[in-house]
DNA sequence: TAAATTCATTCACTAAAGTTAATTAAGGCA
DNA sequence: TGCCTTAATTAACTTTAGTGAATGAATTTA
């Protein structure tokens, strides 16, 4: 079995052999074809996903338009929280590429805690880290112009531009596809000048 | 003792009397005068704050300017995470008003877990909820113009406009004070027309 | 392969925020 | 009280993103 999930977990807490077995036995590795929806409206409203291979896109519908909130690629976790509030915006996740992921839900989580109590601490550490990342992405977004945000993306996640359609990148950057196209043109003219 | 901290915690998990005693015994209530810095650069890099009274402002320095990332008011928690990465932007917290808060740090947290194991689960639930809130604020911010963001603030947190200086609100909304002033003027002209 | 979608680019135009600078108002302090 | 610093407003000008529409390119699908 691909042990990157275990390696990922061991970044946070060391695991005993028994604990590793508990996790292995969950048997939560799944493969999906490009374009497949992993999470749909009305689905289990709480999920934890870890990407072994491929690229997932998280999005929601806002004013009738798809808004991309995240791209999750190799060795990254994705937590879907929609709390208890039923009138929240529905969230979706689909595959930008053929992908291999581990998929867990809330029941599974409760079950795992029984055999593996420190799992609670693990979840705490992961969600704290995600909170921190999210907060710093938010800060970066707030203080950058659309052009600067695109430059930041080029610097931080250059692979996405090869993997993901432009209009999804534009949406992720909070701008219209036309604007992204214009920005790219502007930058390429500057660099060649 | 003010028991709002216990009430807040019991939104997440029920507490036994012993657990309540453990928390009370922490003795972490502190009062601060308006303008006081609660967290400064170089301070303990990980803190959990709960506001009983008053208003805190979280900010960081970006390109030599103060950028306000959050206002935390009555009955709200604030978690400060700067991870292990030393070259992160320094974060600060000061008091917009005279404030009463509970203050915890990492050592205290580890100590508490010994007497109160479910504290781990509590932290997990709180950070998950904060993650969710942060993600939805981010989404709202991304999809709104500066004018719309100001309208959202008026709707969601009207008290802040009475409590906090305009230039801090402007920074929180990711715009210049001049722009906020102009937006306010525009809106007041529209409403009176 | 052809038709049909969907995607990316370009253009002209509009609207709004950034920038710089000047003025007025408010708060803090000697 | 009056001075000094900081905050808020206003204005003229520049820059840039949104909008609507048209075109061409690339994928899908029949």
Coordinates of N, CA, C and O (backbone and C1' of nucleotides) in Angstrom, one line a residue, chain D residues 2-30:
Chain D
dG2 P -6.3 79.8 23.9 O5' -5.0 79.1 23.3 C5' -3.8 79.3 24.0 C4' -2.8 78.3 23.5 C3' -2.7 78.2 22.0 O3' -1.3 78.0 21.6 C1' -3.2 76.1 22.8
dC3 P -0.8 78.1 20.2 O5' 0.1 76.8 20.0 C5' 1.0 76.4 21.1 C4' 1.4 75.0 20.9 C3' 1.7 74.6 19.5 O3' 2.9 73.8 19.5 C1' 0.0 73.1 20.3
dC4 P 3.7 73.5 18.2 O5' 3.4 71.9 18.1 C5' 3.5 71.1 19.3 C4' 3.0 69.7 19.0 C3' 3.3 69.2 17.6 O3' 3.8 67.9 17.6 C1' 1.0 69.0 18.0
dT5 P 4.5 67.2 16.3 O5' 3.7 65.9 16.2 C5' 3.3 65.2 17.4 C4' 2.0 64.4 17.2 C3' 2.0 63.6 15.8 O3' 1.8 62.2 16.1 C1' 0.0 64.8 16.1
dT6 P 1.9 61.1 15.0 O5' 0.4 60.7 14.8 C5' -0.4 60.6 16.0 C4' -1.9 60.5 15.6 C3' -2.1 59.6 14.3 O3' -3.2 58.8 14.7 C1' -3.1 61.8 14.1
dA7 P -3.8 57.8 13.6 O5' -5.2 58.5 13.2 C5' -6.1 58.9 14.2 C4' -7.3 59.5 13.6 C3' -7.9 58.7 12.4 O3' -9.3 58.6 12.6 C1' -7.5 60.9 11.7
dA8 P -10.2 57.9 11.5 O5' -10.7 59.1 10.6 C5' -11.7 60.0 11.1 C4' -12.1 60.9 10.0 C3' -12.7 60.2 8.8 O3' -14.0 60.8 8.6 C1' -11.0 61.8 8.2
dT9 P -14.8 60.4 7.2 O5' -14.5 61.6 6.3 C5' -14.7 62.9 6.8 C4' -14.3 63.9 5.7 C3' -14.9 63.7 4.3 O3' -15.6 64.8 3.9 C1' -12.5 64.1 4.2
dT10 P -16.6 64.8 2.7 O5' -15.7 65.3 1.5 C5' -15.2 66.7 1.6 C4' -14.2 66.9 0.6 C3' -14.6 66.5 -0.9 O3' -14.8 67.7 -1.6 C1' -12.3 65.9 -0.3
dA11 P -15.3 67.8 -3.1 O5' -14.0 67.8 -3.9 C5' -13.0 68.7 -3.6 C4' -11.8 68.5 -4.5 C3' -12.2 68.0 -5.9 O3' -11.6 68.8 -6.9 C1' -10.5 66.6 -5.0
dA12 P -11.9 68.6 -8.4 O5' -10.5 68.1 -9.0 C5' -9.3 68.9 -8.6 C4' -8.1 68.2 -9.3 C3' -8.4 67.7 -10.8 O3' -7.2 67.8 -11.5 C1' -8.0 65.8 -9.4
dC13 P -7.2 67.4 -13.1 O5' -6.4 66.0 -13.0 C5' -5.1 65.9 -12.4 C4' -4.7 64.4 -12.3 C3' -4.9 63.7 -13.7 O3' -3.7 63.1 -14.1 C1' -5.8 62.4 -11.9
dT14 P -3.6 62.2 -15.4 O5' -3.4 60.8 -14.8 C5' -2.5 60.6 -13.6 C4' -2.4 59.2 -13.3 C3' -2.3 58.2 -14.5 O3' -1.4 57.2 -14.2 C1' -4.2 57.7 -13.1
dT15 P -1.0 56.1 -15.3 O5' -1.7 54.9 -14.6 C5' -1.5 54.6 -13.2 C4' -2.4 53.4 -12.8 C3' -2.4 52.3 -13.8 O3' -2.1 51.1 -13.1 C1' -4.6 52.9 -13.3
dT16 P -1.9 49.7 -13.9 O5' -3.2 49.0 -13.5 C5' -3.7 49.0 -12.2 C4' -5.1 48.4 -12.2 C3' -5.3 47.2 -13.2 O3' -6.1 46.3 -12.5 C1' -7.0 48.8 -13.6
dA17 P -6.0 44.8 -12.9 O5' -7.5 44.3 -12.6 C5' -8.1 44.6 -11.3 C4' -9.6 44.7 -11.5 C3' -10.3 43.5 -12.2 O3' -11.4 43.2 -11.5 C1' -10.8 45.6 -13.2
dG18 P -12.4 42.0 -12.1 O5' -13.6 42.8 -12.6 C5' -14.4 43.6 -11.7 C4' -15.6 44.2 -12.4 C3' -16.5 43.1 -13.2 O3' -17.9 43.5 -13.0 C1' -15.7 44.8 -14.7
dT19 P -19.0 42.5 -13.7 O5' -19.3 43.1 -15.1 C5' -19.5 44.5 -15.2 C4' -20.0 44.8 -16.6 C3' -20.8 43.7 -17.3 O3' -22.0 44.2 -17.9 C1' -19.0 44.5 -18.7
dG20 P -23.1 43.2 -18.4 O5' -22.9 43.4 -20.0 C5' -22.7 44.6 -20.6 C4' -22.4 44.5 -22.0 C3' -23.1 43.3 -22.7 O3' -23.6 43.7 -24.0 C1' -20.7 43.2 -23.0
dA21 P -24.3 42.7 -25.0 O5' -23.3 42.6 -26.1 C5' -22.4 43.7 -26.5 C4' -21.4 43.3 -27.5 C3' -21.8 42.1 -28.3 O3' -21.4 42.3 -29.7 C1' -19.7 41.7 -27.3
dA22 P -21.9 41.4 -30.9 O5' -20.6 41.0 -31.7 C5' -19.5 42.0 -31.8 C4' -18.2 41.3 -32.1 C3' -18.4 40.1 -33.0 O3' -17.4 40.2 -34.0 C1' -17.2 39.5 -31.0
dT23 P -17.4 39.1 -35.2 O5' -16.0 38.4 -34.9 C5' -14.9 39.1 -34.6 C4' -13.8 38.1 -34.1 C3' -13.8 36.9 -35.0 O3' -12.4 36.7 -35.5 C1' -13.8 36.3 -32.7
dG24 P -12.1 35.6 -36.6 O5' -11.1 34.6 -35.8 C5' -10.1 35.1 -35.0 C4' -9.7 34.1 -34.0 C3' -9.4 32.7 -34.7 O3' -8.2 32.2 -34.2 C1' -10.9 32.5 -32.9
dA25 P -7.6 30.8 -34.8 O5' -7.6 30.0 -33.5 C5' -7.1 30.5 -32.2 C4' -7.3 29.5 -31.1 C3' -6.9 28.0 -31.6 O3' -6.1 27.5 -30.6 C1' -9.1 28.1 -30.7
dA26 P -5.5 26.0 -30.7 O5' -6.5 25.2 -29.7 C5' -6.8 25.7 -28.4 C4' -7.8 24.9 -27.8 C3' -7.6 23.4 -28.0 O3' -7.8 22.7 -26.8 C1' -9.7 23.9 -28.6
dT27 P -7.1 21.3 -26.5 O5' -8.3 20.5 -25.9 C5' -9.6 20.8 -26.5 C4' -10.7 20.5 -25.5 C3' -11.0 19.0 -25.4 O3' -11.8 18.8 -24.2 C1' -12.6 20.1 -26.9
dT28 P -11.9 17.3 -23.7 O5' -13.4 17.0 -24.0 C5' -14.1 17.8 -24.9 C4' -15.6 17.7 -24.8 C3' -16.2 16.3 -24.7 O3' -17.5 16.4 -24.1 C1' -16.6 17.3 -26.9
dT29 P -18.3 15.1 -23.8 O5' -19.2 14.9 -25.0 C5' -20.0 16.0 -25.5 C4' -20.8 15.6 -26.7 C3' -21.2 14.2 -26.9 O3' -22.5 14.1 -27.5 C1' -19.9 14.8 -28.7
dA30 P -23.5 13.1 -27.2 O5' -24.3 13.0 -28.5 C5' -24.6 14.3 -29.2 C4' -24.6 14.1 -30.7 C3' -25.2 12.8 -31.2 O3' -26.1 13.0 -32.2 C1' -23.0 13.0 -32.0

